[in-house]
Coordinates of C-alpha atoms in Angstrom, one line a residue:
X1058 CA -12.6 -26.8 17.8
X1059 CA -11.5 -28.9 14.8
X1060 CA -8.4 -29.1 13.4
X1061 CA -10.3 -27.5 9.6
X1062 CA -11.3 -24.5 12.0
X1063 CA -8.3 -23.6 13.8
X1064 CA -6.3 -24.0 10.1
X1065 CA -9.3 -21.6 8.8
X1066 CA -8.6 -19.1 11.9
X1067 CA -5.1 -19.3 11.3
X1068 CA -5.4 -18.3 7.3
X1069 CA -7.8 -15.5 8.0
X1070 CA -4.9 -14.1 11.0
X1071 CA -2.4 -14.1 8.0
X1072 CA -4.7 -12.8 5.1
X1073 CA -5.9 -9.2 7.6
X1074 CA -2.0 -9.0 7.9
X1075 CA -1.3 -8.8 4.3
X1076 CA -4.5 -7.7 3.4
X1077 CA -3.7 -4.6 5.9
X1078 CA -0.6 -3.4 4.1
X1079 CA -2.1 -4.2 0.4
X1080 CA -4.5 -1.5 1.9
X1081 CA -2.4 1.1 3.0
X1082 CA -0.5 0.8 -0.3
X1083 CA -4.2 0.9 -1.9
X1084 CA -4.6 4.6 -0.6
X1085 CA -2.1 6.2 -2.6
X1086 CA -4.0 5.0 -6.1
X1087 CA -7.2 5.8 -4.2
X1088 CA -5.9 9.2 -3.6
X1089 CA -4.7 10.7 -6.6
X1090 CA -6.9 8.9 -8.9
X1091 CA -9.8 10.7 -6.5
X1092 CA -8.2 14.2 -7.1
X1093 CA -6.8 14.1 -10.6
X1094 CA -8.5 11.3 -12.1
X1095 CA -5.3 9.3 -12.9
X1096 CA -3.0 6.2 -11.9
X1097 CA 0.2 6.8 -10.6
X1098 CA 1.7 3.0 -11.5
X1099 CA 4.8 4.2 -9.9
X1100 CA 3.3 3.9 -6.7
X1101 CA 4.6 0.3 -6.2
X1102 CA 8.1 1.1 -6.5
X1103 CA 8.1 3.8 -4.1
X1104 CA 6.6 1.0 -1.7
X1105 CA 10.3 -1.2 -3.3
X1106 CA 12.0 2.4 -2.2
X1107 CA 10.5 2.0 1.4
X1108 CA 11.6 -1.6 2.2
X1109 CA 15.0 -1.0 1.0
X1110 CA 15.4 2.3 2.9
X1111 CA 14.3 0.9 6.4
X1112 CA 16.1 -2.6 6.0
X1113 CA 19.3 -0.1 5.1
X1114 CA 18.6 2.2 8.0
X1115 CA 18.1 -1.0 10.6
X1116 CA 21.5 -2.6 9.3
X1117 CA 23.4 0.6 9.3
X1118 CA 22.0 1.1 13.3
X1119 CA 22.7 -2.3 14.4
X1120 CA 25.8 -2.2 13.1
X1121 CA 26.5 1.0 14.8
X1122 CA 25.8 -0.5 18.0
X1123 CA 22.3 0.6 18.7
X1124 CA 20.4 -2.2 20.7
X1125 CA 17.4 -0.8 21.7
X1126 CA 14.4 -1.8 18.9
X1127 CA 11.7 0.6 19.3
X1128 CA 14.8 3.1 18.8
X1129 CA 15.9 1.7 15.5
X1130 CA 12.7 1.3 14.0
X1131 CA 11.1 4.8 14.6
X1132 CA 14.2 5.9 12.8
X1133 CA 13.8 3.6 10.0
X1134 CA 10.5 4.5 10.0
X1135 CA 10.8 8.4 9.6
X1136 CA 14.3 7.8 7.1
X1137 CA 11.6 5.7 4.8
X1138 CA 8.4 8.2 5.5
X1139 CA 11.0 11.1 4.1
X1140 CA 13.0 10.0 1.3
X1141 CA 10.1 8.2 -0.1
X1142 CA 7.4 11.0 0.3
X1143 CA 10.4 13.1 -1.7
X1144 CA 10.1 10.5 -4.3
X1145 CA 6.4 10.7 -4.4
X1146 CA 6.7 14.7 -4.5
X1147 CA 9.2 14.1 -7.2
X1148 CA 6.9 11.8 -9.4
X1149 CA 4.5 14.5 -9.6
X1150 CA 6.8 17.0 -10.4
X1151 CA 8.3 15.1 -13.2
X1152 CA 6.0 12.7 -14.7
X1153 CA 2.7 14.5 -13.7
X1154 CA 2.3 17.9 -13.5
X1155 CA 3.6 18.7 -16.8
X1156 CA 1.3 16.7 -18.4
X1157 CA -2.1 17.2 -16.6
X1158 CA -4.0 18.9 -19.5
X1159 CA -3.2 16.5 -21.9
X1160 CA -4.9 13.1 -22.9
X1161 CA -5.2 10.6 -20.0
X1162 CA -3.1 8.1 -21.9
X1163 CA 0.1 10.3 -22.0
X1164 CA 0.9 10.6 -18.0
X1165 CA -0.1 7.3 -17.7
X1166 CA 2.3 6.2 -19.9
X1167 CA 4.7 8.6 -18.2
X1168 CA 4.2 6.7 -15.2
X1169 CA 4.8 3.8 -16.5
X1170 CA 8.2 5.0 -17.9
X1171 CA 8.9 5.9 -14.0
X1172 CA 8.6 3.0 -12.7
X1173 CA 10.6 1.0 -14.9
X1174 CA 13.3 3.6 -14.3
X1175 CA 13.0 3.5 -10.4
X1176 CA 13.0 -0.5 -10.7
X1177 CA 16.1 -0.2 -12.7
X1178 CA 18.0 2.7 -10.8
X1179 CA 17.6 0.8 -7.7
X1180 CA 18.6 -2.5 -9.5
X1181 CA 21.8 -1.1 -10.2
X1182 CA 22.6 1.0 -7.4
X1183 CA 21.5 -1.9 -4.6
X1184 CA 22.2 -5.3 -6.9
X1185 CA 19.2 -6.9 -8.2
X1186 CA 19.8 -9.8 -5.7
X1187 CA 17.8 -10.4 -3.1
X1188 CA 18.4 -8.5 0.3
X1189 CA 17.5 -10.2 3.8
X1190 CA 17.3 -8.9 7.3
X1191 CA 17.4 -11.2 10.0
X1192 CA 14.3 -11.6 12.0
X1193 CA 13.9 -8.4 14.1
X1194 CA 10.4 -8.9 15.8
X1195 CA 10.0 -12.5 17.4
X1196 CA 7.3 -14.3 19.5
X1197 CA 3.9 -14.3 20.0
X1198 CA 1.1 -16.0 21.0
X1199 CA -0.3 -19.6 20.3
X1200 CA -3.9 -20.6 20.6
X1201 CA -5.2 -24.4 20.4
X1202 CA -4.4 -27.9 21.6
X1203 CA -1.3 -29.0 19.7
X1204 CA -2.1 -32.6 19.1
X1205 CA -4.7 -31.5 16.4
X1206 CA -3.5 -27.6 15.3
X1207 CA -1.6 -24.5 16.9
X1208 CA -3.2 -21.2 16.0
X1209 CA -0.6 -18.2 15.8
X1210 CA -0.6 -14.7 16.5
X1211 CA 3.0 -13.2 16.3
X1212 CA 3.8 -9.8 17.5
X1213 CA 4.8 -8.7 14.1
X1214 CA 1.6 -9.5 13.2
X1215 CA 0.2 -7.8 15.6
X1216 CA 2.4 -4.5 15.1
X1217 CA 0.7 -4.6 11.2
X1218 CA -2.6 -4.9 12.8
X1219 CA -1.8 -1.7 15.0
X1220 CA 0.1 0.2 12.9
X1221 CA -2.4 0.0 10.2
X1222 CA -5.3 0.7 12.4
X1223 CA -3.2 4.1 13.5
X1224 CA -2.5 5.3 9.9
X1225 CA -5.9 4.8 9.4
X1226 CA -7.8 6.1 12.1
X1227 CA -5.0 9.3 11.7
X1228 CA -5.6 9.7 7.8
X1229 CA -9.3 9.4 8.4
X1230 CA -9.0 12.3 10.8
X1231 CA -6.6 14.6 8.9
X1232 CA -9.1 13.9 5.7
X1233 CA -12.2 14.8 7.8
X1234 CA -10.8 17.3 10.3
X1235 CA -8.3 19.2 9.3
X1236 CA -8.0 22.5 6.4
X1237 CA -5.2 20.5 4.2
X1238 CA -7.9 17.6 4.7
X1239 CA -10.8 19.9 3.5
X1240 CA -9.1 21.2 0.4
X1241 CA -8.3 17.6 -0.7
X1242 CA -11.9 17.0 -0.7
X1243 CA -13.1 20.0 -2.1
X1244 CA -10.4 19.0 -5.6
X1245 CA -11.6 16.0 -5.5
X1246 CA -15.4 16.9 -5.9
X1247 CA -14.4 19.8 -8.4
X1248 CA -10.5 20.4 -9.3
X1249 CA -11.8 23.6 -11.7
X1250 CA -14.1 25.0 -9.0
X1251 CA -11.6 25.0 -6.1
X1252 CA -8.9 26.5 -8.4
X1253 CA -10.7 29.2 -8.8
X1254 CA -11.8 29.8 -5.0
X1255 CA -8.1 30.6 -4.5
X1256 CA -6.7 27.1 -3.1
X1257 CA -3.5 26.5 -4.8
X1258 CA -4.5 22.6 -6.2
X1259 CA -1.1 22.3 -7.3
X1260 CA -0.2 22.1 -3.8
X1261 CA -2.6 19.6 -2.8
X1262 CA -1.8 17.2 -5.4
X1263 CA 1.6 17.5 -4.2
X1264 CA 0.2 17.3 -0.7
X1265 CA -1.7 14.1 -1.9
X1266 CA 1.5 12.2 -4.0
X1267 CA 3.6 13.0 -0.4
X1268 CA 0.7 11.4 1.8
X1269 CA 0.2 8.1 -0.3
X1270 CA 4.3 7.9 -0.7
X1271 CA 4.3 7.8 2.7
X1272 CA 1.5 5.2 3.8
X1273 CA 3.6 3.4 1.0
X1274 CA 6.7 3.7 2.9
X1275 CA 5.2 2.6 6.1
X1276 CA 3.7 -0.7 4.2
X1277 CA 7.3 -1.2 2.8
X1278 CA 8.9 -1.0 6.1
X1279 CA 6.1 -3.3 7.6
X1280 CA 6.2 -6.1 5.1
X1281 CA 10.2 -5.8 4.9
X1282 CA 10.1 -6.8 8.5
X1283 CA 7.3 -9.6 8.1
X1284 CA 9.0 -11.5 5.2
X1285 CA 12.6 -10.8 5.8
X1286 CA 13.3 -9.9 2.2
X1287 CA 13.1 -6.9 -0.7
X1288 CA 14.3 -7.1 -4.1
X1289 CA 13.9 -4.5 -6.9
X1290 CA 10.9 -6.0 -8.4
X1291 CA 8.6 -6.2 -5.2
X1292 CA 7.1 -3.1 -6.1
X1293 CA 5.4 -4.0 -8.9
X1294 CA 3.5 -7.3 -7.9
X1295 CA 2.8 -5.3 -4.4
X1296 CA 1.5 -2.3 -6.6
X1297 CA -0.6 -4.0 -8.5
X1298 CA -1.9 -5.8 -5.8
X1299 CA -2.8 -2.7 -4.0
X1300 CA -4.4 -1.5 -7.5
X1301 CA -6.6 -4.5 -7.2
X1302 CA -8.1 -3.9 -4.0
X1303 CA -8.2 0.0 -4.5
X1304 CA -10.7 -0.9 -7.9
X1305 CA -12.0 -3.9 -6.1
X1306 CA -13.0 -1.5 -3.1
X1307 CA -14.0 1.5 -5.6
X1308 CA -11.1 3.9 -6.5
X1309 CA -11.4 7.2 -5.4
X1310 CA -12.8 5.9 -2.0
X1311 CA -10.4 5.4 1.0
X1312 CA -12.9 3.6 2.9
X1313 CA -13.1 1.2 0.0
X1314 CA -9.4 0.8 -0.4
X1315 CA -9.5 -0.3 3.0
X1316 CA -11.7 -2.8 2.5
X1317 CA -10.6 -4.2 -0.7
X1318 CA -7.3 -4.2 0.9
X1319 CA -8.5 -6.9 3.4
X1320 CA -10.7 -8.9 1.2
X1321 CA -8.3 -9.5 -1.3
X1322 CA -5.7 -10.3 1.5
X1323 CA -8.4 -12.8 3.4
X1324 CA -9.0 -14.2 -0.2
X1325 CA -5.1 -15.1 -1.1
X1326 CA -4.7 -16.7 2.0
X1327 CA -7.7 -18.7 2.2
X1328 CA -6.9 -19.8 -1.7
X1329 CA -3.2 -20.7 -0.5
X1330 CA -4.4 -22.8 2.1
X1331 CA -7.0 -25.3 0.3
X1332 CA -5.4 -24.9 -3.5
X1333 CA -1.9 -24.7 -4.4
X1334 CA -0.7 -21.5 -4.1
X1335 CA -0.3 -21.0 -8.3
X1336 CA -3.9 -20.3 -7.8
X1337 CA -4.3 -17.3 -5.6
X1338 CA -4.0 -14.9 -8.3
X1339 CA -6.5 -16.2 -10.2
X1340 CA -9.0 -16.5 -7.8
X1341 CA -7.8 -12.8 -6.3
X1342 CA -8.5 -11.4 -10.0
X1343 CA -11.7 -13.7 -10.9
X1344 CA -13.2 -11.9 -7.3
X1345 CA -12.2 -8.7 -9.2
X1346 CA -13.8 -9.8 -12.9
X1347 CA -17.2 -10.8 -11.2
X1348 CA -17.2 -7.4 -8.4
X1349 CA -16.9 -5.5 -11.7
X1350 CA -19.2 -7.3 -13.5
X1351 CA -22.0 -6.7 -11.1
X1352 CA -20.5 -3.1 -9.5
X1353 CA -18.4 -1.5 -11.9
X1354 CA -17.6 1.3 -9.6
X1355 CA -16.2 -1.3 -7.1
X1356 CA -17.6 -2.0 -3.8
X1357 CA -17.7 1.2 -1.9
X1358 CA -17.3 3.0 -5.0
X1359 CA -19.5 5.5 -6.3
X1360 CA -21.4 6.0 -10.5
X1361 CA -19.2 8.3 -12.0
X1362 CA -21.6 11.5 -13.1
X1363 CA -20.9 13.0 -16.8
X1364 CA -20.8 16.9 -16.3
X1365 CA -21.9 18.7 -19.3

């Protein structure tokens, strides 16, 4: 193979990585914009909330002695999954729920407010310096002959890939299978309807605000590992990443956040590799402009019908 293809290989390894957590932070817009029709912009920070929990979690361990990895990181895992899904429950509590019948503007506004606190609060309480973590997960593999290129495949890489293929397959089949699952799907065909077939809908909002906090978390504690470093302000460029590809890949649709995920992911990295990286963003958002353009409802997503 030539050395163009490996380096091609090699950017599309790196863009399914990031591409895979954009998505899993994708699902939480997908999700409540699905059920209740609006964007919770504080999603991102509660992604910021994940990184910094798990990086605490994994210092505080290793510097109570623990050695074993696989140890330290389920803990950090479930510390991150539960404090941030409390945030997310808390969101909707606050920010949401009391204004649901109003105009669309107002909570989303009210969102907005949120997450400028939560970058703040968390600015002040952890610095608004950057933290790092030393490499936790090293080595991997290495594919071609190294006098023209070295294709790599680390195995934090490939714990992304796995983990997000998991949370997938395991969303899919709580959304499909199970009776939380069902009711999800039932307020997001009709929120009015279901109310009144006695399923409490506050609770699966709720429900839905603690599921996407928590893919969030997972996707913080991930991409905290794979770059080394969280700040305060993470949360909003991730966020509105993950807002891309959820609209790119049709919001409402978790299949399409998926996907949007990984496209947009694929399409920074291949941008990064043959144009200075300045231009990834505008290629990432032109792909979004000309998707709209020709599918307003994004990819995977569906016409929205006007009920009269």
């Amino acid at each position: 193979m030539t050395e163009t293809s490996l380096y091609v290989i090699q950017q599309l390894i790196n863009g399914l990585t990031i591409g895979s957590t954009y998505a899993l932070i994708a699902i939480g817009y997908t999700m409540v914009y699905g059920i209740i029709g609006m964007i919770n912009f504080a999603h991102g920070e509660i992604y910021m909330i994940g990184s910094y929990i798990s990086f605490i979690v994994i210092a505080g361990l290793l510097g109570m002695g623990f050695i074993s990895l696989p140890v330290i990181l389920i803990v950090a895992l479930i510390v991150a999954v539960v404090i941030a899904s409390t945030y997310g429950w808390t969101i909707e509590r606050v920010a949401y729920r009391p204004l649901r019948g109003s105009n669309r503007l107002i909570p989303l506004i009210s969102a907005i407010g949120m997450s400028i606190f939560l970058q703040n609060y968390v600015a002040l309480s952890q610095s608004s310096r950057d933290v790092a973590l030393p490499p936790q997960i090293t080595g991997g593999w290495t594919f071609g002959d190294p006098s023209v290129f070295e294709v790599s495949f680390s195995y934090m890489q490939l714990l992304i890939w796995s983990a997000t293929l998991l949370v997938m397959v395991l969303l899919t089949l709580f959304i499909s299978r199970s009776r939380m699952g069902r009711a999800c799907r039932a307020c997001s065909e009709d929120l009015g309807m279901t109310n009144l077939l006695g399923i409490d809908t506050n609770r699966i909002i709720a429900l839905t605000f603690i599921v996407g906090a928590a893919l969030a978390a997972i996707a913080g504690l991930l991409l905290g590992l794979y770059y080394g470093v969280v700040n305060p302000y993470v949360g909003f460029i991730a966020g509105l990443k993950a807002f891309t590809a959820a609209v790119l890949g049709g919001i409402g649709s978790i299949p399409g956040a998926m996907l949007g995920g990984l496209i947009l992911g694929v399409t920074e990295a291949m941008t990064s590799a043959f144009f200075p990286s300045e231009y990834k963003d505008v290629v990432s958002f032109g792909l979004l402009v000309l998707i709209l353009l020709f599918r307003p409802s994004g990819i995977l997503g569906k016409p929205e019908v006007e009920k009269v």
